[in-house]
């Protein structure tokens, strides 16, 4: 009895952010355990997890930016377009203009920063709806990508290929193949970048004044204004950071695929939004955590891997499963928040009564 | 000095006009028309020709605008209502069109992908397609109304899954309908030279207008959009009204599904009505409706939809590559939105005042 009470009290004292994040982490772990025991073999190798991370490093970075914007109460749907634009510009720069990797990286950062600056200014200081601004940003980026270059092509630049093929071995987690040879487990550079960004964002959101003001602005603009927080600057900063992260994410995406194409990263903005939501960020603002977002991305791609490995390999199953998962998460979140609100209201009534 | 009162009178007149919501799409349309008058007048030429069946049809750039802008206009009707009631937009309309189109073809073709004759009357297929689309709308509406999800997030679910569901309905085959009657809805009815989609859009507009005129749904939707709590205190049920708005949008999507599949007589799940949700939202925004809900003007939205199609056709006539059109569209949209932003308007009017106040003193000195 006391244990139940303790757990209930613990759950009640938890903030929305922590509760939603821990649900995501829990679901991810359960899913992975089911995959290990139900599907066996492949999933026991750490490399399977690392492959998921390799393929989704860019998505993790994009989702981090989106999480920040969503925490501050906005939305950014231009990240997929910016990713495509960055990879196309870098590809053209490397192959047709004889550029090197460093200038390509600078171009990527510049594009991201430019999008962040313009969109942030329009949203924060001219008070135009973020949805419309970033919708136009997405159209603009996608259109510009085809103007820069029409056809998809693979990059042949030597310096870039060298960078692309760098694999960082993870000691002690390798596995033996069929012939008994030991193969090291590896991750790509993008994963390291993504993890560093997650860590930086986590620290920033948790322990700095700027980080906390994002939550305040997202939670309640009016109260934040009364607390003396510069609401406009905070909104601007959120969109600026999101744009910058879209630039970095675009470069990481480019490093993973090694080609430029107008159809790159199509629908990536919706994947990023879905990952953030599954990771416990609420679109109403004020609730969320990049740590949860990391697990949101992993859970989303894990379920895709599971679906294709149990034989449902017709193309439509993947989308339908992802949508079903998103639906379940959204409903669970909304029910939890509603129940907690009711409990909160009843508790305050008891106090006053 | 004599010109001064005159100018202020004109200023007041323009200020009064500017306050009218329909001014924004009208101004955009005027700008485009002036542009065409200067650059290329052949844009406005309309000629009566005969198509392969010997029926009279009107052709010309303007006709193609009102033809291909019709789906957008029909969607804009539903989208305006959804925007007004729920303060958010439905981004699953493109996927919804894929689903309803797929259902219509499935009913028409049965199990055989390219039958000699249709397996069911068109009206039955259309009604079942509308039912499917309305069910999608009801799903979105239930998530928004009862689970209190943000509309964009709730519709993200069908946005992700919709095209896959559409492919699943027909088992990923591409059914083809060769019947000539089915082509009427996306082409021309014999004897009537006006494109049928435009006629359908007019019918939809009249039905909606009558609905807004003779029922209270428009007023209720505005009330819920402006302040949900107050509307509840006034005895409205916000959840039911939101749900109704989404179901109406679903019906609009069903009509669009019929037109879209009728145009080609077949369906391509990943391409049909692609990015139409973005255009529909832009139409609502261009119509001067607040995207955060509340007051709306249906005719401004419909006009906005046709203006967007006007812009697209203009860009095509300038030989812009289809894939690059979105970039130019984005620039135009941003310019329009920036000009109509309250912060910019305020600054502009202050500048005007300063200029007016500054001139006489300058002349005095």
XYZ file of C-alpha atoms in Angstrom:
718
model
C 0.000 0.000 0.000
C 2.685 2.470 0.986
C 4.674 1.569 -2.127
C 1.686 2.348 -4.348
C 1.171 5.624 -2.508
C 4.843 6.474 -2.901
C 4.718 5.816 -6.648
C 1.563 7.834 -6.976
C 3.101 10.707 -5.077
C 6.238 10.427 -7.168
C 4.218 10.589 -10.394
C 2.253 13.528 -9.087
C 5.356 15.488 -8.198
C 6.952 14.875 -11.567
C 6.773 17.696 -14.071
C 4.973 17.105 -17.364
C 8.276 17.266 -19.198
C 9.942 14.565 -17.111
C 6.897 12.286 -17.157
C 6.469 12.436 -20.937
C 10.209 11.958 -21.493
C 10.381 8.933 -19.235
C 7.376 7.376 -20.986
C 9.230 7.656 -24.284
C 12.430 6.162 -22.884
C 10.417 3.348 -21.304
C 8.570 2.597 -24.549
C 11.830 2.583 -26.482
C 13.449 0.127 -24.080
C 10.381 -2.151 -24.078
C 10.276 -2.088 -27.875
C 13.950 -2.974 -28.066
C 13.537 -5.840 -25.596
C 10.571 -7.162 -27.600
C 12.685 -6.925 -30.734
C 15.563 -8.803 -29.077
C 13.424 -11.616 -27.692
C 10.881 -11.767 -30.506
C 13.087 -11.278 -33.517
C 16.392 -12.412 -32.057
C 19.817 -12.371 -33.680
C 20.094 -9.050 -35.500
C 18.875 -6.929 -32.629
C 21.307 -8.377 -30.072
C 24.198 -6.850 -32.003
C 24.988 -3.293 -30.896
C 25.715 -2.464 -34.529
C 21.964 -2.579 -35.285
C 21.412 0.276 -32.874
C 24.431 2.121 -34.253
C 23.117 1.715 -37.794
C 19.838 3.273 -36.748
C 21.801 6.177 -35.290
C 24.008 6.500 -38.386
C 21.004 6.755 -40.616
C 19.209 9.212 -38.371
C 21.973 11.514 -37.094
C 20.691 14.369 -39.253
C 17.124 13.787 -38.110
C 18.277 13.960 -34.472
C 19.863 17.368 -35.087
C 16.847 18.699 -36.983
C 14.508 17.427 -34.282
C 16.581 19.177 -31.602
C 16.049 22.482 -33.371
C 12.355 21.782 -33.745
C 12.059 20.794 -30.109
C 13.515 24.150 -29.109
C 11.087 26.039 -31.354
C 8.163 23.949 -30.162
C 9.087 24.499 -26.519
C 8.973 28.237 -27.147
C 5.531 27.811 -28.687
C 6.315 28.050 -32.403
C 6.726 25.684 -35.301
C 9.255 25.384 -38.102
C 8.428 23.300 -41.161
C 11.268 24.574 -43.312
C 13.983 22.275 -41.908
C 13.529 19.580 -44.565
C 13.774 22.124 -47.357
C 16.853 23.714 -45.796
C 18.456 20.263 -45.542
C 17.886 19.640 -49.256
C 19.176 23.108 -50.142
C 22.302 22.681 -47.997
C 23.187 19.310 -49.477
C 22.619 20.541 -53.035
C 24.675 23.718 -52.522
C 27.515 21.810 -50.865
C 27.471 19.192 -53.624
C 27.603 21.819 -56.372
C 30.303 23.738 -54.506
C 32.474 20.634 -54.050
C 32.128 19.177 -57.532
C 31.630 22.076 -59.924
C 33.407 24.933 -58.196
C 36.360 23.001 -56.845
C 35.690 23.995 -53.267
C 36.967 22.163 -50.226
C 35.170 20.642 -47.277
C 35.752 23.597 -44.974
C 34.125 26.145 -47.281
C 31.275 23.696 -47.872
C 30.729 23.542 -44.137
C 30.761 27.338 -43.990
C 28.165 27.455 -46.783
C 25.975 25.031 -44.860
C 26.202 27.112 -41.691
C 25.576 30.301 -43.664
C 22.422 28.965 -45.316
C 21.069 27.747 -41.988
C 21.901 31.042 -40.295
C 20.294 33.057 -43.096
C 17.055 31.086 -42.892
C 17.056 31.350 -39.102
C 17.679 35.103 -39.174
C 14.999 35.962 -41.723
C 12.357 33.621 -40.347
C 13.139 34.605 -36.767
C 12.873 38.308 -37.595
C 9.562 37.875 -39.430
C 8.087 35.748 -36.673
C 9.398 37.515 -33.588
C 9.468 41.167 -34.594
C 6.812 41.433 -37.298
C 4.565 38.943 -35.480
C 3.591 36.886 -38.502
C 2.343 33.372 -37.833
C 5.310 30.969 -37.698
C 3.422 28.389 -39.744
C 3.030 30.721 -42.730
C 6.578 32.067 -42.543
C 8.229 28.670 -42.379
C 5.819 27.291 -44.984
C 7.069 29.968 -47.341
C 10.611 29.159 -46.166
C 10.075 25.529 -47.111
C 8.710 26.443 -50.555
C 11.584 28.847 -51.064
C 14.260 26.337 -50.060
C 12.782 23.562 -52.206
C 12.424 25.833 -55.224
C 15.916 27.247 -54.780
C 17.323 23.722 -54.642
C 16.109 22.984 -58.156
C 17.289 26.398 -59.357
C 20.802 25.668 -58.036
C 20.896 22.344 -59.845
C 18.151 20.214 -61.379
C 19.452 16.669 -61.422
C 20.618 14.471 -58.582
C 24.294 13.540 -58.664
C 26.938 11.892 -56.481
C 29.831 13.933 -55.170
C 33.300 12.820 -56.343
C 35.414 15.292 -54.347
C 38.277 13.325 -52.733
C 38.558 15.294 -49.515
C 34.853 14.955 -48.942
C 34.811 11.214 -49.674
C 37.605 10.763 -47.152
C 35.586 12.635 -44.536
C 32.424 10.717 -45.429
C 34.105 7.343 -44.942
C 35.601 8.061 -41.534
C 34.246 5.489 -39.146
C 34.748 5.759 -35.442
C 35.100 2.328 -33.893
C 33.385 1.688 -30.623
C 35.642 -0.633 -28.591
C 34.226 -3.758 -27.012
C 30.873 -3.745 -28.788
C 31.839 -5.482 -32.018
C 30.578 -8.871 -33.097
C 31.805 -11.994 -34.864
C 30.612 -12.639 -38.375
C 29.807 -16.010 -39.940
C 33.472 -16.805 -40.547
C 34.412 -16.010 -36.989
C 36.235 -12.787 -37.780
C 35.808 -9.947 -35.295
C 34.205 -6.818 -36.725
C 34.346 -3.603 -34.770
C 31.144 -1.713 -34.180
C 31.317 1.764 -35.671
C 29.501 5.055 -35.812
C 29.825 7.898 -38.311
C 30.991 11.414 -37.456
C 27.428 12.656 -37.758
C 26.378 10.622 -34.732
C 29.083 12.254 -32.594
C 27.972 15.686 -33.803
C 24.355 14.845 -33.059
C 25.133 13.562 -29.559
C 27.260 16.630 -28.764
C 24.420 18.878 -29.906
C 21.903 16.943 -27.810
C 24.167 17.292 -24.767
C 24.763 21.010 -25.355
C 21.077 21.701 -25.879
C 20.168 19.673 -22.806
C 22.560 21.667 -20.619
C 21.448 24.942 -22.181
C 17.755 24.228 -21.701
C 18.185 22.900 -18.186
C 20.657 25.186 -16.497
C 20.971 28.515 -18.276
C 18.762 31.538 -17.954
C 18.171 31.688 -21.712
C 17.202 28.034 -21.697
C 14.623 28.461 -18.964
C 13.157 31.522 -20.660
C 12.252 29.345 -23.681
C 10.004 27.307 -21.390
C 8.551 30.439 -19.834
C 7.706 31.998 -23.198
C 6.194 28.766 -24.491
C 4.225 28.111 -21.333
C 2.576 31.506 -21.141
C 3.647 34.498 -23.192
C 1.823 36.989 -21.025
C 3.334 35.788 -17.760
C 6.769 35.620 -19.346
C 6.406 39.229 -20.412
C 5.375 40.199 -16.886
C 8.380 38.332 -15.481
C 10.558 40.682 -17.470
C 11.661 38.173 -20.072
C 12.343 39.625 -23.487
C 9.733 37.522 -25.277
C 10.573 38.743 -28.760
C 14.277 38.111 -28.391
C 13.619 34.638 -26.991
C 11.345 33.733 -29.907
C 13.916 35.142 -32.308
C 16.696 33.126 -30.651
C 14.662 29.923 -30.854
C 14.100 30.289 -34.593
C 17.696 31.401 -35.156
C 19.021 28.324 -33.357
C 16.604 26.100 -35.245
C 17.821 27.520 -38.545
C 21.452 27.051 -37.562
C 20.773 23.474 -36.478
C 18.974 22.878 -39.784
C 22.182 23.998 -41.512
C 24.318 21.648 -39.418
C 21.752 18.869 -39.837
C 21.802 19.460 -43.567
C 25.564 19.036 -43.653
C 25.382 15.844 -41.582
C 22.690 14.548 -43.933
C 24.947 15.440 -46.844
C 27.850 13.565 -45.220
C 25.650 10.496 -44.850
C 24.203 10.375 -48.381
C 27.108 12.002 -50.264
C 24.944 13.409 -53.038
C 22.799 16.372 -53.933
C 19.205 15.979 -55.090
C 16.071 18.145 -55.073
C 14.112 15.266 -53.581
C 16.456 14.798 -50.616
C 14.926 14.916 -47.149
C 11.375 15.172 -48.471
C 8.980 14.890 -45.578
C 11.879 15.224 -43.134
C 10.171 18.180 -41.402
C 7.185 15.988 -40.603
C 9.491 13.214 -39.350
C 11.209 15.754 -37.126
C 7.905 17.057 -35.759
C 6.676 13.500 -35.161
C 9.928 12.595 -33.363
C 9.692 15.638 -31.135
C 6.090 14.839 -30.256
C 6.862 11.196 -29.526
C 9.770 12.456 -27.443
C 7.332 14.310 -25.221
C 7.387 17.841 -26.633
C 3.972 19.439 -26.755
C 3.091 21.718 -29.614
C 1.283 24.034 -27.238
C 4.697 24.992 -25.887
C 6.407 24.959 -22.534
C 6.842 21.203 -22.289
C 9.650 19.168 -23.808
C 13.175 17.918 -23.591
C 15.882 17.219 -26.169
C 16.786 14.009 -24.350
C 13.251 12.778 -25.031
C 13.568 13.914 -28.628
C 16.674 11.749 -29.056
C 14.665 8.746 -27.914
C 11.713 9.866 -30.032
C 13.882 9.661 -33.154
C 15.280 6.292 -32.091
C 11.836 4.884 -31.275
C 10.438 6.062 -34.599
C 13.192 4.457 -36.645
C 13.246 1.348 -34.458
C 9.598 0.675 -35.202
C 10.289 1.129 -38.913
C 13.121 -1.425 -38.657
C 10.923 -3.852 -36.733
C 8.058 -3.537 -39.225
C 10.291 -4.253 -42.183
C 12.049 -7.138 -40.435
C 8.852 -9.010 -39.523
C 7.957 -9.283 -43.181
C 5.465 -6.479 -43.663
C 7.639 -5.073 -46.398
C 4.952 -3.523 -48.583
C 5.737 0.155 -48.718
C 2.545 1.308 -47.053
C 2.997 -0.553 -43.770
C 5.873 1.668 -42.675
C 3.868 4.871 -42.950
C 0.768 3.365 -41.404
C 2.718 2.056 -38.392
C 4.451 5.374 -37.856
C 1.120 7.181 -38.049
C -0.499 4.702 -35.648
C 2.371 5.160 -33.202
C 2.090 8.939 -33.459
C -1.663 8.687 -32.916
C -1.293 6.520 -29.806
C 1.357 8.808 -28.344
C -0.706 11.924 -28.976
C -3.814 10.434 -27.384
C -1.871 9.131 -24.374
C -0.225 12.519 -23.908
C -3.486 14.390 -24.145
C -5.201 12.030 -21.684
C -2.305 12.236 -19.218
C -2.216 16.007 -19.323
C -5.998 16.236 -18.941
C -6.009 13.832 -15.984
C -3.133 15.621 -14.291
C -4.859 18.946 -14.775
C -7.985 17.582 -13.149
C -5.984 16.183 -10.239
C -4.196 19.489 -9.893
C -7.467 21.387 -9.846
C -9.011 19.062 -7.282
C -5.895 19.306 -5.075
C -6.040 23.074 -5.067
C -9.740 22.910 -4.217
C -8.936 20.750 -1.200
C -6.345 23.242 -0.065
C -8.702 26.164 -0.317
C -11.627 24.239 1.138
C -1.862 73.593 -50.260
C -5.029 73.088 -52.209
C -4.159 69.474 -52.830
C -3.932 68.690 -49.150
C -7.578 68.132 -48.163
C -8.039 66.244 -51.364
C -5.235 63.859 -50.480
C -6.455 63.266 -46.965
C -9.904 62.481 -48.384
C -8.382 59.944 -50.715
C -6.348 58.583 -47.813
C -9.469 58.072 -45.746
C -11.164 56.403 -48.679
C -8.258 54.032 -49.171
C -8.006 53.347 -45.454
C -11.668 52.378 -45.486
C -11.123 50.080 -48.429
C -7.999 48.594 -46.870
C -9.972 47.607 -43.831
C -12.120 45.416 -46.045
C -10.805 41.890 -45.884
C -11.435 41.067 -49.510
C -9.076 43.896 -50.475
C -5.987 41.755 -49.952
C -6.730 39.103 -52.612
C -8.279 41.768 -54.862
C -5.140 43.893 -54.669
C -2.985 40.875 -55.438
C -5.200 40.048 -58.402
C -5.043 43.627 -59.638
C -1.246 43.639 -59.429
C -1.026 40.418 -61.447
C -3.491 41.747 -64.023
C -1.564 45.004 -64.430
C 1.601 42.988 -64.835
C 0.002 40.969 -67.623
C -1.423 44.046 -69.333
C 2.090 45.459 -69.541
C 4.046 42.333 -70.353
C 1.805 40.022 -72.303
C -1.761 40.830 -73.293
C -2.322 37.514 -75.021
C -2.799 36.082 -71.514
C -6.351 37.393 -71.576
C -7.345 36.097 -74.981
C -10.096 33.481 -74.860
C -11.084 31.457 -77.895
C -13.839 28.959 -78.560
C -12.463 25.689 -79.887
C -13.705 22.155 -80.386
C -12.176 19.271 -78.526
C -11.638 15.718 -79.844
C -15.278 14.834 -79.294
C -16.444 17.830 -81.295
C -17.825 19.674 -78.284
C -17.275 23.401 -77.958
C -14.751 24.366 -75.269
C -13.297 27.674 -74.193
C -9.518 27.849 -74.107
C -7.093 30.437 -72.858
C -4.899 31.158 -69.868
C -7.729 32.695 -67.863
C -9.897 29.637 -68.494
C -7.077 27.379 -67.341
C -6.831 29.459 -64.148
C -10.508 29.034 -63.289
C -10.322 25.382 -64.349
C -7.357 24.184 -62.325
C -7.951 26.595 -59.441
C -11.316 25.023 -58.687
C -10.078 22.212 -56.440
C -8.171 24.791 -54.454
C -11.255 26.990 -54.163
C -13.388 24.070 -52.955
C -10.733 23.151 -50.393
C -10.452 26.791 -49.321
C -14.163 26.759 -48.392
C -13.683 23.911 -45.917
C -10.281 25.112 -44.775
C -11.665 28.543 -43.904
C -14.315 26.997 -41.711
C -11.779 24.725 -40.002
C -9.391 27.621 -39.487
C -12.122 29.785 -38.027
C -13.456 27.156 -35.642
C -10.297 25.440 -34.441
C -7.637 28.085 -34.955
C -5.493 25.650 -36.892
C -5.177 24.128 -40.300
C -5.701 20.673 -41.711
C -2.517 19.517 -43.458
C -3.966 16.139 -44.446
C -6.226 17.356 -47.287
C -3.802 16.182 -49.988
C -3.672 12.731 -48.415
C -7.461 12.872 -47.996
C -7.881 13.520 -51.728
C -5.661 10.497 -52.415
C -7.839 8.338 -50.148
C -11.183 9.487 -51.565
C -9.900 9.242 -55.127
C -8.622 5.761 -54.467
C -11.963 4.719 -52.948
C -13.890 6.170 -55.915
C -11.732 4.245 -58.383
C -11.974 1.103 -56.277
C -15.777 1.245 -56.356
C -15.846 2.051 -60.074
C -13.387 -0.657 -61.062
C -14.136 -3.417 -58.589
C -11.322 -5.929 -58.394
C -10.256 -5.584 -62.010
C -7.807 -2.661 -62.421
C -8.916 -1.691 -65.938
C -12.449 -2.938 -66.621
C -14.332 -2.506 -69.885
C -17.373 -1.070 -68.135
C -17.736 0.632 -64.798
C -18.838 -1.712 -62.026
C -20.992 0.865 -60.257
C -22.775 4.106 -61.111
C -20.626 7.215 -60.676
C -22.957 8.730 -58.114
C -22.574 5.694 -55.831
C -18.797 5.804 -56.159
C -18.840 9.536 -55.476
C -20.986 9.150 -52.378
C -18.790 6.367 -51.010
C -15.702 8.464 -51.742
C -17.281 11.409 -49.923
C -18.117 9.121 -47.026
C -14.487 7.986 -46.793
C -13.255 11.567 -46.924
C -15.823 12.648 -44.335
C -14.673 9.766 -42.116
C -11.101 11.066 -42.377
C -12.384 14.521 -41.519
C -14.302 13.130 -38.558
C -11.154 11.344 -37.349
C -9.181 14.595 -37.492
C -12.059 16.483 -35.947
C -12.429 14.010 -33.087
C -8.726 14.290 -32.276
C -8.952 18.074 -32.282
C -12.301 18.411 -30.525
C -12.234 15.661 -27.914
C -8.532 15.077 -27.308
C -7.698 18.768 -27.633
C -4.754 18.210 -29.918
C -3.351 21.034 -31.979
C -4.992 20.726 -35.428
C -1.670 20.628 -37.244
C -0.410 17.784 -35.085
C -3.655 15.840 -35.198
C -3.767 16.008 -38.988
C -0.082 15.089 -39.173
C -1.224 11.506 -38.508
C -3.292 11.239 -41.678
C -0.724 13.321 -43.536
C 1.813 10.573 -42.815
C -0.452 7.613 -43.413
C -2.995 8.901 -45.965
C -1.162 8.145 -49.188
C -0.187 4.726 -47.885
C -3.794 3.995 -46.979
C -4.818 5.109 -50.485
C -2.321 2.686 -52.012
C -3.558 -0.049 -49.689
C -7.215 0.462 -50.729
C -6.352 -0.488 -54.299
C -3.634 -2.961 -53.312
C -1.067 -0.613 -54.920
C -2.444 -1.180 -58.423
C -3.273 1.752 -60.650
C -6.892 1.366 -61.782
C -7.835 3.091 -65.034
C -11.342 4.203 -65.927
C -11.861 4.738 -69.641
C -15.531 5.645 -69.469
C -16.227 8.973 -71.130
C -18.918 9.974 -68.651
C -16.456 9.806 -65.789
C -14.204 12.278 -67.602
C -16.948 14.925 -67.606
C -16.248 15.947 -64.016
C -12.682 16.971 -64.704
C -13.232 18.132 -68.278
C -16.222 19.492 -70.154
C -19.844 18.383 -70.299
C -20.901 18.228 -73.968
C -22.594 21.448 -74.987
C -21.261 23.524 -72.097
C -18.025 25.315 -72.992
C -17.154 26.174 -69.383
C -14.904 23.664 -67.564
C -16.948 21.470 -65.220
C -14.654 21.877 -62.162
C -15.451 25.583 -62.188
C -19.183 24.821 -62.240
C -18.730 22.368 -59.363
C -16.812 25.027 -57.420
C -19.655 27.509 -58.006
C -22.218 24.957 -56.803
C -20.093 24.283 -53.693
C -19.790 28.008 -53.054
C -23.532 28.561 -53.388
C -24.297 25.632 -51.087
C -21.856 26.977 -48.494
C -23.221 30.478 -48.861
C -26.739 29.189 -48.292
C -25.538 27.175 -45.324
C -23.892 30.220 -43.776
C -26.934 32.344 -44.560
C -29.655 30.057 -43.264
C -27.899 28.254 -40.405
C -25.833 29.570 -37.558
C -22.794 27.394 -38.234
C -20.708 30.323 -39.463
C -21.501 32.459 -36.447
C -20.917 29.539 -34.076
C -17.602 28.701 -35.711
C -16.453 32.293 -35.264
C -17.603 32.331 -31.663
C -15.702 29.132 -30.869
C -12.636 30.390 -32.716
C -12.581 33.734 -30.930
C -13.102 32.432 -27.424
C -13.912 28.841 -26.668
C -14.709 29.398 -23.004
C -17.121 32.242 -23.667
C -18.896 30.303 -26.379
C -19.342 27.414 -23.959
C -20.772 29.780 -21.371
C -23.165 30.998 -24.037
C -24.529 27.497 -24.450
C -22.585 26.320 -27.466
C -20.834 22.991 -27.623
C -17.360 23.822 -29.003
C -16.412 20.173 -29.564
C -19.416 19.455 -31.794
C -18.909 22.629 -33.797
C -15.233 21.849 -34.400
C -16.145 18.317 -35.423
C -18.754 19.656 -37.865
C -16.199 21.991 -39.427
C -13.795 19.109 -40.011
C -16.527 16.904 -41.490
C -17.499 19.708 -43.891
C -13.854 19.998 -44.919
C -13.903 16.211 -45.408
C -16.853 16.539 -47.811
C -14.984 19.247 -49.745
C -12.006 16.872 -49.937
C -14.320 14.152 -51.314
C -15.506 16.476 -54.106
C -11.880 17.339 -54.935
C -11.047 13.632 -55.030
C -13.703 13.123 -57.710
C -12.430 16.041 -59.813
C -8.784 15.038 -59.488
C -9.334 11.389 -60.460
C -11.733 12.400 -63.235
C -9.112 14.673 -64.798
C -6.767 11.782 -65.557
C -9.122 8.809 -65.241
C -6.570 7.200 -62.949
C -4.567 7.908 -59.803
C -0.943 8.189 -58.766
C -0.864 7.829 -55.019
C 2.332 9.733 -54.304
C 1.744 12.602 -56.751
C -2.019 13.308 -56.701
C -2.824 16.644 -55.055
C 0.749 16.980 -53.804
C 1.384 20.129 -51.756
C -2.250 21.165 -52.210
C -2.601 21.510 -48.439
C 0.015 24.239 -48.492
C -1.780 26.073 -51.299
C -5.109 25.746 -49.506
C -3.656 27.229 -46.323
C -2.086 30.016 -48.357
C -5.476 30.694 -49.929
C -6.975 31.150 -46.476
C -4.101 33.401 -45.423
C -4.255 35.396 -48.637
C -7.978 35.888 -48.053
C -6.976 37.901 -45.012
C -8.378 35.419 -42.490
C -6.573 35.173 -39.181
C -4.893 31.762 -39.110
C -5.367 31.703 -35.354
C -9.118 31.432 -35.731
C -12.081 33.697 -35.339
C -13.599 35.968 -37.959
C -13.542 34.762 -41.507
C -14.700 35.720 -44.975
C -15.544 32.802 -47.224
C -15.551 34.771 -50.480
C -12.138 36.275 -49.701
C -10.699 32.772 -49.240
C -12.206 31.514 -52.494
C -10.871 34.549 -54.311
C -7.512 33.922 -52.613
C -7.497 30.381 -54.003
C -8.034 31.622 -57.554
C -5.377 34.301 -57.075
C -2.870 31.631 -56.097
C -3.726 29.657 -59.218
C -3.482 32.908 -61.206
C 0.009 33.405 -59.829
C 0.998 29.824 -60.661
C -0.279 30.135 -64.229
C 1.490 33.487 -64.570
C 4.757 31.883 -63.536
C 4.196 29.054 -66.013
C 3.581 31.574 -68.782
C 6.955 33.155 -67.942
C 8.599 29.776 -68.630
C 9.556 29.119 -65.028
C 10.410 25.479 -64.415
C 7.578 23.701 -62.555
C 9.867 22.605 -59.740
C 11.204 26.117 -59.234
C 7.782 27.756 -59.059
C 7.570 27.222 -55.324
C 10.510 29.569 -54.727
C 8.837 32.474 -56.529
C 5.535 31.699 -54.868
C 7.247 31.827 -51.496
C 8.703 35.272 -52.214
C 5.305 36.617 -53.254
C 3.627 35.111 -50.211
C 6.217 36.560 -47.844
C 5.862 39.996 -49.435
C 2.077 39.836 -49.128
C 2.172 38.642 -45.544
C 4.768 41.216 -44.524
C 2.710 43.999 -46.098
C -0.420 42.906 -44.283
C 1.330 42.337 -40.934
C -0.136 44.659 -38.291
C 3.312 45.737 -37.074
C 4.348 46.827 -40.567
C 1.046 48.552 -41.268
C 1.288 50.499 -38.039
C 4.799 51.622 -38.830
C 3.756 52.550 -42.348
C 0.796 54.627 -41.224
C 3.004 56.359 -38.631
C 5.504 57.159 -41.380
C 2.698 58.543 -43.531
C 1.494 60.716 -40.670
C 5.006 61.972 -40.035
C 5.443 62.768 -43.695
C 2.135 64.642 -43.748
C 2.972 66.539 -40.575
C 6.526 67.197 -41.734
C 5.687 68.721 -45.117
C 3.813 71.899 -44.128
C 6.368 72.752 -41.433
C 9.127 72.202 -43.963
C 7.483 74.545 -46.441
C 6.954 77.107 -43.670
C 10.657 77.064 -42.842
